[in-house]
Amino acid sequence: MPEPPVTVHGSVFPAGGLMLDGHELYAHEVGHSDTDDTSVLHVPALDLVVAGDVVYNNVHQFVGEVRDGGLDAWHRALDAVEALRPGFVVASHKDVRRPDLPSDIGETRRYLDAAAEVLDRSADATSFFHGLKRRYPDRVNPWAIWLSARRLFES
């Protein structure tokens, strides 16, 4: 008979981690990414990080909160994921046709930097949308660019 499922009640993950199918799982608070209070799940024995909203995999990123320190904070969150030295990184925003590679950490960084450059050159939401879409024409979900643009240029 299978054991009952593991549940974590409330918003607190056990500080010492927990065991699941013989593997230790650890939650790491990494701060701001595409929103506040982001965490990732690390499974050292599997060389795995479930990166949630910190790392994107070929999907347009929601960058609506990069102003006022949000960009630097997201870079620090990526640093924290990278410091875990994962062999596999599962993004919550992911192109299902692509594997879960640690190189997505760098791709996420480059997208953030490109978005910051486009933002600096954009006068309004429309120019931001078209500028970022031109930089990344093949990424999934361009709707995220528009949501970001609306947030960045709301009056």
mmCIF file of C-alpha atoms in Angstrom:
data_model
loop_
_atom_site.group_PDB
_atom_site.id
_atom_site.type_symbol
_atom_site.label_atom_id
_atom_site.label_comp_id
_atom_site.label_asym_id
_atom_site.label_seq_id
_atom_site.Cartn_x
_atom_site.Cartn_y
_atom_site.Cartn_z
ATOM 1 C CA MET A 1 0.000 0.000 0.000
ATOM 2 C CA PRO A 2 1.469 3.415 -0.943
ATOM 3 C CA GLU A 3 2.265 5.897 1.782
ATOM 4 C CA PRO A 4 0.002 8.936 2.102
ATOM 5 C CA PRO A 5 1.079 11.985 0.078
ATOM 6 C CA VAL A 6 3.421 14.495 1.663
ATOM 7 C CA THR A 7 1.808 17.850 2.291
ATOM 8 C CA VAL A 8 3.268 21.055 3.618
ATOM 9 C CA HIS A 9 0.673 23.083 5.485
ATOM 10 C CA GLY A 10 0.690 26.842 5.425
ATOM 11 C CA SER A 11 3.439 28.800 3.790
ATOM 12 C CA VAL A 12 6.381 27.385 5.750
ATOM 13 C CA PHE A 13 8.542 24.667 4.237
ATOM 14 C CA PRO A 14 10.459 22.699 6.901
ATOM 15 C CA ALA A 15 13.858 24.374 7.444
ATOM 16 C CA GLY A 16 15.629 21.021 7.389
ATOM 17 C CA GLY A 17 13.900 20.002 4.187
ATOM 18 C CA LEU A 18 11.790 16.904 3.796
ATOM 19 C CA MET A 19 12.147 13.431 2.372
ATOM 20 C CA LEU A 20 10.213 12.319 -0.686
ATOM 21 C CA ASP A 21 10.780 8.883 -2.200
ATOM 22 C CA GLY A 22 14.131 8.712 -0.430
ATOM 23 C CA HIS A 23 15.337 12.097 -1.696
ATOM 24 C CA GLU A 24 15.945 15.184 0.393
ATOM 25 C CA LEU A 25 14.119 18.270 -0.867
ATOM 26 C CA TYR A 26 15.056 21.787 0.211
ATOM 27 C CA ALA A 27 13.220 25.039 -0.362
ATOM 28 C CA HIS A 28 15.358 28.135 -0.918
ATOM 29 C CA GLU A 29 13.945 31.628 -0.637
ATOM 30 C CA VAL A 30 15.573 33.642 -3.428
ATOM 31 C CA GLY A 31 13.701 36.937 -3.176
ATOM 32 C CA HIS A 32 12.269 38.849 -6.099
ATOM 33 C CA SER A 33 12.077 37.394 -9.606
ATOM 34 C CA ASP A 34 9.059 38.171 -11.766
ATOM 35 C CA THR A 35 7.298 38.951 -8.495
ATOM 36 C CA ASP A 36 8.097 39.136 -4.777
ATOM 37 C CA ASP A 37 8.961 36.293 -2.420
ATOM 38 C CA THR A 38 10.068 33.650 -4.891
ATOM 39 C CA SER A 39 11.413 30.282 -3.815
ATOM 40 C CA VAL A 40 12.944 27.298 -5.575
ATOM 41 C CA LEU A 41 13.000 23.611 -4.731
ATOM 42 C CA HIS A 42 16.373 21.843 -4.703
ATOM 43 C CA VAL A 43 16.813 18.071 -4.894
ATOM 44 C CA PRO A 44 20.596 17.574 -4.543
ATOM 45 C CA ALA A 45 20.589 13.808 -5.153
ATOM 46 C CA LEU A 46 18.877 14.338 -8.514
ATOM 47 C CA ASP A 47 20.992 17.388 -9.429
ATOM 48 C CA LEU A 48 17.669 19.203 -9.848
ATOM 49 C CA VAL A 49 16.244 22.649 -9.170
ATOM 50 C CA VAL A 50 12.572 23.322 -9.719
ATOM 51 C CA ALA A 51 13.019 27.012 -10.364
ATOM 52 C CA GLY A 52 9.448 28.263 -10.426
ATOM 53 C CA ASP A 53 9.264 31.851 -11.690
ATOM 54 C CA VAL A 54 13.006 32.540 -11.384
ATOM 55 C CA VAL A 55 14.069 30.791 -14.596
ATOM 56 C CA TYR A 56 12.102 30.825 -17.838
ATOM 57 C CA ASN A 57 12.538 28.285 -20.644
ATOM 58 C CA ASN A 58 12.038 29.913 -24.079
ATOM 59 C CA VAL A 59 8.959 31.806 -22.878
ATOM 60 C CA HIS A 60 8.642 35.589 -22.886
ATOM 61 C CA GLN A 61 9.267 36.721 -19.335
ATOM 62 C CA PHE A 62 6.979 38.925 -17.299
ATOM 63 C CA VAL A 63 9.255 41.903 -16.679
ATOM 64 C CA GLY A 64 6.601 44.310 -15.439
ATOM 65 C CA GLU A 65 8.348 44.615 -12.059
ATOM 66 C CA VAL A 66 11.953 45.244 -13.179
ATOM 67 C CA ARG A 67 11.960 48.949 -12.296
ATOM 68 C CA ASP A 68 13.076 50.222 -8.886
ATOM 69 C CA GLY A 69 15.555 47.430 -8.199
ATOM 70 C CA GLY A 70 13.486 44.552 -9.560
ATOM 71 C CA LEU A 71 16.001 43.771 -12.300
ATOM 72 C CA ASP A 72 18.941 43.572 -9.886
ATOM 73 C CA ALA A 73 16.903 41.480 -7.461
ATOM 74 C CA TRP A 74 15.998 39.017 -10.224
ATOM 75 C CA HIS A 75 19.688 38.726 -11.131
ATOM 76 C CA ARG A 76 20.452 37.915 -7.490
ATOM 77 C CA ALA A 77 17.745 35.228 -7.536
ATOM 78 C CA LEU A 78 19.386 33.737 -10.634
ATOM 79 C CA ASP A 79 22.735 33.841 -8.817
ATOM 80 C CA ALA A 80 21.178 31.830 -5.988
ATOM 81 C CA VAL A 81 19.871 29.183 -8.394
ATOM 82 C CA GLU A 82 23.200 29.017 -10.202
ATOM 83 C CA ALA A 83 25.043 28.592 -6.877
ATOM 84 C CA LEU A 84 23.166 25.306 -6.371
ATOM 85 C CA ARG A 85 25.017 24.021 -9.483
ATOM 86 C CA PRO A 86 22.050 22.098 -10.894
ATOM 87 C CA GLY A 87 22.297 19.695 -13.790
ATOM 88 C CA PHE A 88 18.593 20.125 -14.510
ATOM 89 C CA VAL A 89 16.461 23.248 -14.095
ATOM 90 C CA VAL A 90 12.695 23.028 -14.404
ATOM 91 C CA ALA A 91 11.012 26.348 -15.134
ATOM 92 C CA SER A 92 7.365 26.956 -14.362
ATOM 93 C CA HIS A 93 7.102 29.024 -17.577
ATOM 94 C CA LYS A 94 8.432 26.596 -20.130
ATOM 95 C CA ASP A 95 8.356 25.617 -23.761
ATOM 96 C CA VAL A 96 7.407 21.948 -23.436
ATOM 97 C CA ARG A 97 9.369 21.099 -26.586
ATOM 98 C CA ARG A 98 12.651 21.969 -24.861
ATOM 99 C CA PRO A 99 14.664 20.109 -22.212
ATOM 100 C CA ASP A 100 15.202 21.386 -18.659
ATOM 101 C CA LEU A 101 18.785 22.612 -18.904
ATOM 102 C CA PRO A 102 20.841 24.799 -16.564
ATOM 103 C CA SER A 103 21.675 26.955 -19.604
ATOM 104 C CA ASP A 104 18.189 28.451 -19.165
ATOM 105 C CA ILE A 105 19.612 30.390 -16.208
ATOM 106 C CA GLY A 106 21.877 32.282 -18.603
ATOM 107 C CA GLU A 107 19.120 32.638 -21.181
ATOM 108 C CA THR A 108 16.891 34.180 -18.520
ATOM 109 C CA ARG A 109 19.677 36.639 -17.617
ATOM 110 C CA ARG A 110 20.202 37.651 -21.239
ATOM 111 C CA TYR A 111 16.484 38.213 -21.732
ATOM 112 C CA LEU A 112 16.358 40.426 -18.641
ATOM 113 C CA ASP A 113 19.271 42.491 -19.917
ATOM 114 C CA ALA A 114 17.689 42.780 -23.371
ATOM 115 C CA ALA A 115 14.386 43.837 -21.810
ATOM 116 C CA ALA A 116 16.199 46.542 -19.824
ATOM 117 C CA GLU A 117 17.856 47.851 -23.018
ATOM 118 C CA VAL A 118 14.543 47.893 -24.878
ATOM 119 C CA LEU A 119 12.868 49.605 -21.936
ATOM 120 C CA ASP A 120 15.508 52.344 -21.940
ATOM 121 C CA ARG A 121 14.793 53.038 -25.617
ATOM 122 C CA SER A 122 10.992 52.783 -25.443
ATOM 123 C CA ALA A 123 8.679 55.753 -25.156
ATOM 124 C CA ASP A 124 5.513 53.759 -24.568
ATOM 125 C CA ALA A 125 4.022 50.293 -24.133
ATOM 126 C CA THR A 126 3.653 49.696 -27.858
ATOM 127 C CA SER A 127 7.281 50.473 -28.668
ATOM 128 C CA PHE A 128 8.411 48.272 -25.766
ATOM 129 C CA PHE A 129 6.261 45.382 -27.013
ATOM 130 C CA HIS A 130 7.517 45.595 -30.590
ATOM 131 C CA GLY A 131 11.141 46.109 -29.535
ATOM 132 C CA LEU A 132 11.236 43.014 -27.325
ATOM 133 C CA LYS A 133 9.245 40.929 -29.801
ATOM 134 C CA ARG A 134 11.818 41.809 -32.497
ATOM 135 C CA ARG A 135 14.652 40.704 -30.181
ATOM 136 C CA TYR A 136 12.938 37.384 -29.393
ATOM 137 C CA PRO A 137 10.537 36.572 -32.244
ATOM 138 C CA ASP A 138 10.406 32.825 -31.574
ATOM 139 C CA ARG A 139 9.753 32.737 -27.847
ATOM 140 C CA VAL A 140 6.437 31.385 -26.615
ATOM 141 C CA ASN A 141 3.690 33.613 -25.171
ATOM 142 C CA PRO A 142 4.179 37.184 -26.449
ATOM 143 C CA TRP A 143 1.175 38.109 -24.294
ATOM 144 C CA ALA A 144 3.662 38.355 -21.392
ATOM 145 C CA ILE A 145 5.439 41.187 -23.217
ATOM 146 C CA TRP A 146 2.200 43.121 -23.512
ATOM 147 C CA LEU A 147 1.296 42.548 -19.859
ATOM 148 C CA SER A 148 4.781 43.741 -18.911
ATOM 149 C CA ALA A 149 4.506 46.775 -21.197
ATOM 150 C CA ARG A 150 1.168 47.786 -19.702
ATOM 151 C CA ARG A 151 2.611 47.508 -16.195
ATOM 152 C CA LEU A 152 5.812 49.384 -17.048
ATOM 153 C CA PHE A 153 4.060 52.258 -18.805
ATOM 154 C CA GLU A 154 0.849 52.576 -16.794
ATOM 155 C CA SER A 155 0.038 56.160 -15.960
#
